[in-house]
Coordinates of N, CA and C in Angstrom, one line a residue:
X478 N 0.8 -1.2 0.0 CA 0.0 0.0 0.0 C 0.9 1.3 0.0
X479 N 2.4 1.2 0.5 CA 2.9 2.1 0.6 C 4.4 1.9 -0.1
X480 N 4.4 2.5 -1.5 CA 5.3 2.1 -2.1 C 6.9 2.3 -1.7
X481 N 7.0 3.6 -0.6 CA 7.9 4.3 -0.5 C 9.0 3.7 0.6
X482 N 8.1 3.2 1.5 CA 8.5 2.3 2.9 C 7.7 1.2 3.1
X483 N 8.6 0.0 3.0 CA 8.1 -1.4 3.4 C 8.3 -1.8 4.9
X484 N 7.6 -2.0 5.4 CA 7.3 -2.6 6.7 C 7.4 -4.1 7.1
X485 N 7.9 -4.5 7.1 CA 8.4 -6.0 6.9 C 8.4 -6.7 8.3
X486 N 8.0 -5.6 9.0 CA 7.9 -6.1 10.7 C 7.5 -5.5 11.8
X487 N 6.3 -6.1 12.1 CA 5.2 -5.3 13.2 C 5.5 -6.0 14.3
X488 N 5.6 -5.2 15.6 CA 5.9 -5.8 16.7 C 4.5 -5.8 16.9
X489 N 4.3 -7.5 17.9 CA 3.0 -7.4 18.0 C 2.8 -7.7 19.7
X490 N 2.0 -7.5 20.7 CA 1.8 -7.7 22.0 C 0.1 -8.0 22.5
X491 N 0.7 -8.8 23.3 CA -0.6 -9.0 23.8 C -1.6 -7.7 24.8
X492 N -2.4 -7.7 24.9 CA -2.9 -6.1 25.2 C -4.6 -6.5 26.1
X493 N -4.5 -5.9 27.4 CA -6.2 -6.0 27.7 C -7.0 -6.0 26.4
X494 N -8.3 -6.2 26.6 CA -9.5 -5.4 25.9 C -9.7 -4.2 26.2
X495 N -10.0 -3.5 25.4 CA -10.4 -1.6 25.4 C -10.9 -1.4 24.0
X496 N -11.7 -0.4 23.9 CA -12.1 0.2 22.8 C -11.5 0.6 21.5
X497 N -11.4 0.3 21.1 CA -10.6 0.7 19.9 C -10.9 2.6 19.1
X498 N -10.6 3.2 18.7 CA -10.6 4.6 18.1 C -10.7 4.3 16.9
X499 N -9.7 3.7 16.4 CA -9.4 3.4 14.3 C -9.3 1.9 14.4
X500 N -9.7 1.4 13.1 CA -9.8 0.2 12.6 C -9.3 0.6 11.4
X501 N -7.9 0.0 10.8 CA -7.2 0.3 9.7 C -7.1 -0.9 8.8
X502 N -7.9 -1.2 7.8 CA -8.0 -2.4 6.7 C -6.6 -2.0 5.8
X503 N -5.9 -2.9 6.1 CA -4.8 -2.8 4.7 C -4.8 -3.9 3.9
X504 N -3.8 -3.9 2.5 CA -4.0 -5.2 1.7 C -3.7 -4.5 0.6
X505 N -2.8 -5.4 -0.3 CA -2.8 -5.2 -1.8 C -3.9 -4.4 -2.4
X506 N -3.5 -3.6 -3.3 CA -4.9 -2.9 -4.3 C -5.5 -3.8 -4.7
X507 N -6.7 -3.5 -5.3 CA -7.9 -4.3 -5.7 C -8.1 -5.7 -4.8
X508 N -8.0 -5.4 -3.4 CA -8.2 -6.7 -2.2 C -9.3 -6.5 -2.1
X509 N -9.9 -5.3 -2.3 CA -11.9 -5.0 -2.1 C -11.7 -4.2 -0.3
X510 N -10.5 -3.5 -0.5 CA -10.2 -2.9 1.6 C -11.9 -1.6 1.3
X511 N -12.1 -0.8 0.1 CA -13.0 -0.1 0.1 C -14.0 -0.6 0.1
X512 N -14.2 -1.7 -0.6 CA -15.4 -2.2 -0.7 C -15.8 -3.0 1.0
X513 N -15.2 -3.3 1.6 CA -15.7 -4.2 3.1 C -15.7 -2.7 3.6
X514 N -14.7 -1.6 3.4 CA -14.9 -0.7 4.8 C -16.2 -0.4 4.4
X515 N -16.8 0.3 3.3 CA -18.3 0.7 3.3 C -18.9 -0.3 3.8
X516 N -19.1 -1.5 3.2 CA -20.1 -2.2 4.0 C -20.3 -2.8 5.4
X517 N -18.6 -2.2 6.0 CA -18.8 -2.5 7.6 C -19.5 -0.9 8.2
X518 N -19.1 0.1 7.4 CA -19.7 1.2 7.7 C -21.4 1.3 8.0
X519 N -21.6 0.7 6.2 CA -23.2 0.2 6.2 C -24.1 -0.8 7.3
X520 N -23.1 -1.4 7.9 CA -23.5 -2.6 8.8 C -23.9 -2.1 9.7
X521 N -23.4 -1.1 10.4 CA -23.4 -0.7 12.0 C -23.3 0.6 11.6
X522 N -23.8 1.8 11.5 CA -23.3 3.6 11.3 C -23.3 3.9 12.3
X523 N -24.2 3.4 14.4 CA -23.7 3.9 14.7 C -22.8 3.7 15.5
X524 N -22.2 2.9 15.2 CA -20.4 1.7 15.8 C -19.4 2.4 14.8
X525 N -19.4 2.6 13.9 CA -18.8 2.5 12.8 C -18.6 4.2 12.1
X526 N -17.5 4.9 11.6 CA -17.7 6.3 10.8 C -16.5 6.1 10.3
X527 N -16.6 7.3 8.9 CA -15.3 7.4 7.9 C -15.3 9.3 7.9
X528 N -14.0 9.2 7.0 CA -13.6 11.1 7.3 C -13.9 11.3 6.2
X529 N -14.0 12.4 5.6 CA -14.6 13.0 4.2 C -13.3 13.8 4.3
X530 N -12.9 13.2 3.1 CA -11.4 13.9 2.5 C -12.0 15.2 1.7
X531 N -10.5 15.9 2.1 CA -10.8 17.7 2.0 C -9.8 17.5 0.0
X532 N -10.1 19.0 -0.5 CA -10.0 18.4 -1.5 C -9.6 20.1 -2.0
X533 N -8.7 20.4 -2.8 CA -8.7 21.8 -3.4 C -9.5 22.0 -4.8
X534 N -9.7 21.0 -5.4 CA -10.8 21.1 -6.6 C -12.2 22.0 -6.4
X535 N -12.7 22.4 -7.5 CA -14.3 23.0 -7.2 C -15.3 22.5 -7.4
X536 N -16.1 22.1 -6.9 CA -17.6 21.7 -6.6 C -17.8 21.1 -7.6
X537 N -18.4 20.3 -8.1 CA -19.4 19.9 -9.2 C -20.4 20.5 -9.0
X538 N -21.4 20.9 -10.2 CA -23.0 21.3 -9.5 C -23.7 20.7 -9.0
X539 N -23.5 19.2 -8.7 CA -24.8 18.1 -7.8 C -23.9 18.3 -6.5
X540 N -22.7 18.5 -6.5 CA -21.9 18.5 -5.1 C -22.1 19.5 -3.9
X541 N -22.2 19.2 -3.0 CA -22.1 20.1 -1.5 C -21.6 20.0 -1.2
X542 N -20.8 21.0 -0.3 CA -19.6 20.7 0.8 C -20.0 19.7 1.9
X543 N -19.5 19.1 2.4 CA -19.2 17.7 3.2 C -20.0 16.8 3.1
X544 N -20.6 17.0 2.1 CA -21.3 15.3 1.4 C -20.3 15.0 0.3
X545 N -19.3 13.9 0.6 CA -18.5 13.4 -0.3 C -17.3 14.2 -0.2
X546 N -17.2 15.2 -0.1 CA -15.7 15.9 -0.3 C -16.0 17.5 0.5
X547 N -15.1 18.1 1.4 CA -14.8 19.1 1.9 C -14.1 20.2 0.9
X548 N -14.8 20.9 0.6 CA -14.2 22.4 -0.5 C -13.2 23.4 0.4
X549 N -11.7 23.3 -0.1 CA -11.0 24.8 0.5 C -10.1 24.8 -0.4
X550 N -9.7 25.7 -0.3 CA -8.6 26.2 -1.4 C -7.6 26.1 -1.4
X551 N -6.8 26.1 -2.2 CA -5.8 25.4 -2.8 C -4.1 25.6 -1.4
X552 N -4.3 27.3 -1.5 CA -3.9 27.8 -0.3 C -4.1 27.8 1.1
X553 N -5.2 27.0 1.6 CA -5.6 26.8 2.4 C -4.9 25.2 3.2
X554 N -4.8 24.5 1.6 CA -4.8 23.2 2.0 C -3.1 23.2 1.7
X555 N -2.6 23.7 0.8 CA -0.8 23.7 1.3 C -0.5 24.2 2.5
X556 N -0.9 25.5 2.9 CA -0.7 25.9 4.6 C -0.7 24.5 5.5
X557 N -1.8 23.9 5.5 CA -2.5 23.1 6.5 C -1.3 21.6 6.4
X558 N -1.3 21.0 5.1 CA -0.4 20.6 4.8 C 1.0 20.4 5.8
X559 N 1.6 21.5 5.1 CA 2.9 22.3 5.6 C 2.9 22.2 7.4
X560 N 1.8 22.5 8.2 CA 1.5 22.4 9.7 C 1.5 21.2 9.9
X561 N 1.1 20.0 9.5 CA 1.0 18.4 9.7 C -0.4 18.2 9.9
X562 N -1.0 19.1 9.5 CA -2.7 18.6 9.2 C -3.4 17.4 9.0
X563 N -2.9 16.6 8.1 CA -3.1 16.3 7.2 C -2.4 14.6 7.9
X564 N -2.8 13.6 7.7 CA -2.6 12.2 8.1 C -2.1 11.4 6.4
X565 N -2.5 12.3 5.4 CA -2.1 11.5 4.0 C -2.7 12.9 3.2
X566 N -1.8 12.6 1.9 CA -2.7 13.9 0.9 C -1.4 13.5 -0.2
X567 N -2.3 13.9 -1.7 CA -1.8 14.1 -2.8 C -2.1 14.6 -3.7
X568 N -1.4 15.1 -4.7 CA -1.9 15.4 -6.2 C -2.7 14.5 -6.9
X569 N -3.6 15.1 -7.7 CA -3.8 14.1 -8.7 C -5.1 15.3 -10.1
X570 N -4.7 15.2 -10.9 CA -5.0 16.0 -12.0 C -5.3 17.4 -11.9
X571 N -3.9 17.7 -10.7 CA -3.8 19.2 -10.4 C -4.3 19.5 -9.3
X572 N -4.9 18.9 -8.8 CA -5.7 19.5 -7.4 C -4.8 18.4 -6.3
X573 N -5.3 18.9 -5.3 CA -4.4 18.7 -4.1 C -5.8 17.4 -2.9
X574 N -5.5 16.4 -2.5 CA -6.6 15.8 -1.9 C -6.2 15.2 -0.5
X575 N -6.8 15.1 0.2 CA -6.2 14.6 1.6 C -6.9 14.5 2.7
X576 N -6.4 13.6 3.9 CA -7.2 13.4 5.1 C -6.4 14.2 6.3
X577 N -7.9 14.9 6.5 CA -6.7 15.9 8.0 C -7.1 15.0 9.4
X578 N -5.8 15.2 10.3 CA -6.2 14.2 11.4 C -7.5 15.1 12.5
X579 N -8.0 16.0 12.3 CA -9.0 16.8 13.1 C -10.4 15.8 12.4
X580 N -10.1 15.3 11.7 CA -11.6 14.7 11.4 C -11.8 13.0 12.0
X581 N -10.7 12.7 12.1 CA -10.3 11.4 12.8 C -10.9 11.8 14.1
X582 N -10.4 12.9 14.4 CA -10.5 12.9 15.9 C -12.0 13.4 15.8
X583 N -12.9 13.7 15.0 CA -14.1 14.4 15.5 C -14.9 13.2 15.3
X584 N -14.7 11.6 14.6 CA -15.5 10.2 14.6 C -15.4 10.2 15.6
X585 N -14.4 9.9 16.1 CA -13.7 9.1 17.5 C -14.4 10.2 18.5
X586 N -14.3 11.3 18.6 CA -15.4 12.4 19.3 C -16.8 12.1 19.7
X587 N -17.6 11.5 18.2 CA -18.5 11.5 18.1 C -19.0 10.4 18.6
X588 N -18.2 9.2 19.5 CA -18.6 7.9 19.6 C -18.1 6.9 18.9
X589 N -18.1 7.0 18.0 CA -17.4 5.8 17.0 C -16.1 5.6 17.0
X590 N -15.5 4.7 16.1 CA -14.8 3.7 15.6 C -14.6 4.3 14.3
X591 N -13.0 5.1 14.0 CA -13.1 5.7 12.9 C -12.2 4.6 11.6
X592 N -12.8 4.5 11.0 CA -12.3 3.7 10.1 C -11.6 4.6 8.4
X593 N -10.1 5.0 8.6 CA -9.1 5.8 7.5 C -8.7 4.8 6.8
X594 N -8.5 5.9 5.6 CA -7.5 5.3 4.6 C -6.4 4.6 5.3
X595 N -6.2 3.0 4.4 CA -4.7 2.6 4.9 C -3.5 3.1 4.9
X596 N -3.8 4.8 4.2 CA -2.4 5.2 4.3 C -1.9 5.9 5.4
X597 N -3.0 5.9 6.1 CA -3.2 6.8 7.2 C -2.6 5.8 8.7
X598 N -1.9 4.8 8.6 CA -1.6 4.0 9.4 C -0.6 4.3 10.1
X599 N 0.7 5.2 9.2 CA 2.3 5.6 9.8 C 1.9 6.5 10.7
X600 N 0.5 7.7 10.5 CA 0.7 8.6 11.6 C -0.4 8.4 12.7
X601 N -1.4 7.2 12.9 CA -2.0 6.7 13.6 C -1.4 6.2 14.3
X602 N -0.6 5.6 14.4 CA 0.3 4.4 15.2 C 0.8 5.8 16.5
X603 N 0.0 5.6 17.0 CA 0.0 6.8 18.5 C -0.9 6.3 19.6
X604 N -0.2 6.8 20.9 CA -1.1 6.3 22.1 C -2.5 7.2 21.9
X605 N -2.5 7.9 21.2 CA -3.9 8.4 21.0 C -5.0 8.0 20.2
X606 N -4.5 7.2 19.3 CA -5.3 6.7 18.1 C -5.1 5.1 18.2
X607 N -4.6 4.5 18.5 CA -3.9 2.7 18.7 C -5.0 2.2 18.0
X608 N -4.6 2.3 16.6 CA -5.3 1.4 15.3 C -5.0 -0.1 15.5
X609 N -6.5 -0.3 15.6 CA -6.7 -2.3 15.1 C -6.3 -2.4 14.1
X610 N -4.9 -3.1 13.0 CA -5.2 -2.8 12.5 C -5.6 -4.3 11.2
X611 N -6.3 -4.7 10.3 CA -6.6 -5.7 9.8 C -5.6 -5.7 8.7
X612 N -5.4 -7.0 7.8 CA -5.0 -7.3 7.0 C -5.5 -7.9 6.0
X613 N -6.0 -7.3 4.7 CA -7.1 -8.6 4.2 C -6.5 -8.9 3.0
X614 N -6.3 -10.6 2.7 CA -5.8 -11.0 1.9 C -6.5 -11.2 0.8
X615 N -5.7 -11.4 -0.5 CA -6.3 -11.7 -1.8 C -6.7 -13.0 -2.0
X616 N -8.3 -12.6 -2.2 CA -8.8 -14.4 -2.3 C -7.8 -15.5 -2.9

């Protein structure tokens, strides 16, 4: 999932029970990690929440702000960026897209079990966030 740094070794420990904050599905592309998180989402919504990635592109006309995607500006979102806002973000056909960690924290706020992108695992791995995290293999 992360081409840049391979992980080749998770220390693992045994741990009471406690609640979990994030549930982090990882796995080879096209494992279906999007397709189970929605429908663990859809299983339980109110056990279960995801973040709505912020995005520097402009609206479509059927589009709203935070249904499906967060609108701010381009300069808004390099600043924020640049601060460590942000848990994951990239380009992609010019615009800038990404997950800020204030929205992790407003699931987890809200009661739930925030379930992030897998890329979001290097800066979760904190005593504040201690991601479950899964591994789903290719049938």
């Amino acid at each position: 999932f992360d081409r840049h740094e391979l992980l080749i070794y998770e220390e693992v420990a045994r741990m009471p029970p406690f609640r979990r904050k994030t549930l982090v599905l990882i796995g080879a592309q096209g494992v279906g990690r999007r397709s189970l998180k929605n429908k663990l989402i859809m299983s339980d919504q109110a056990r279960y929440g995801t973040t709505i990635p912020y995005t520097s592109r402009k609206p479509k006309e059927s589009e709203r702000d935070g249904q499906g995607y967060r609108f701010v500006s381009r300069g808004e979102m390099e600043a924020d960026i640049k601060a460590g806002r942000y848990l994951e973000h990239g380009e992609y056909e010019g615009n800038l897209y990404g997950t800020r960690i204030d929205s992790i924290r407003a699931v987890v706020e809200a009661g739930k079990i925030a379930v992030p992108p897998a890329q979001a695992v290097k800066v979760l791995r904190t005593a504040e966030f201690v991601p479950y995290v899964v591994f789903i293999e290719a049938p």
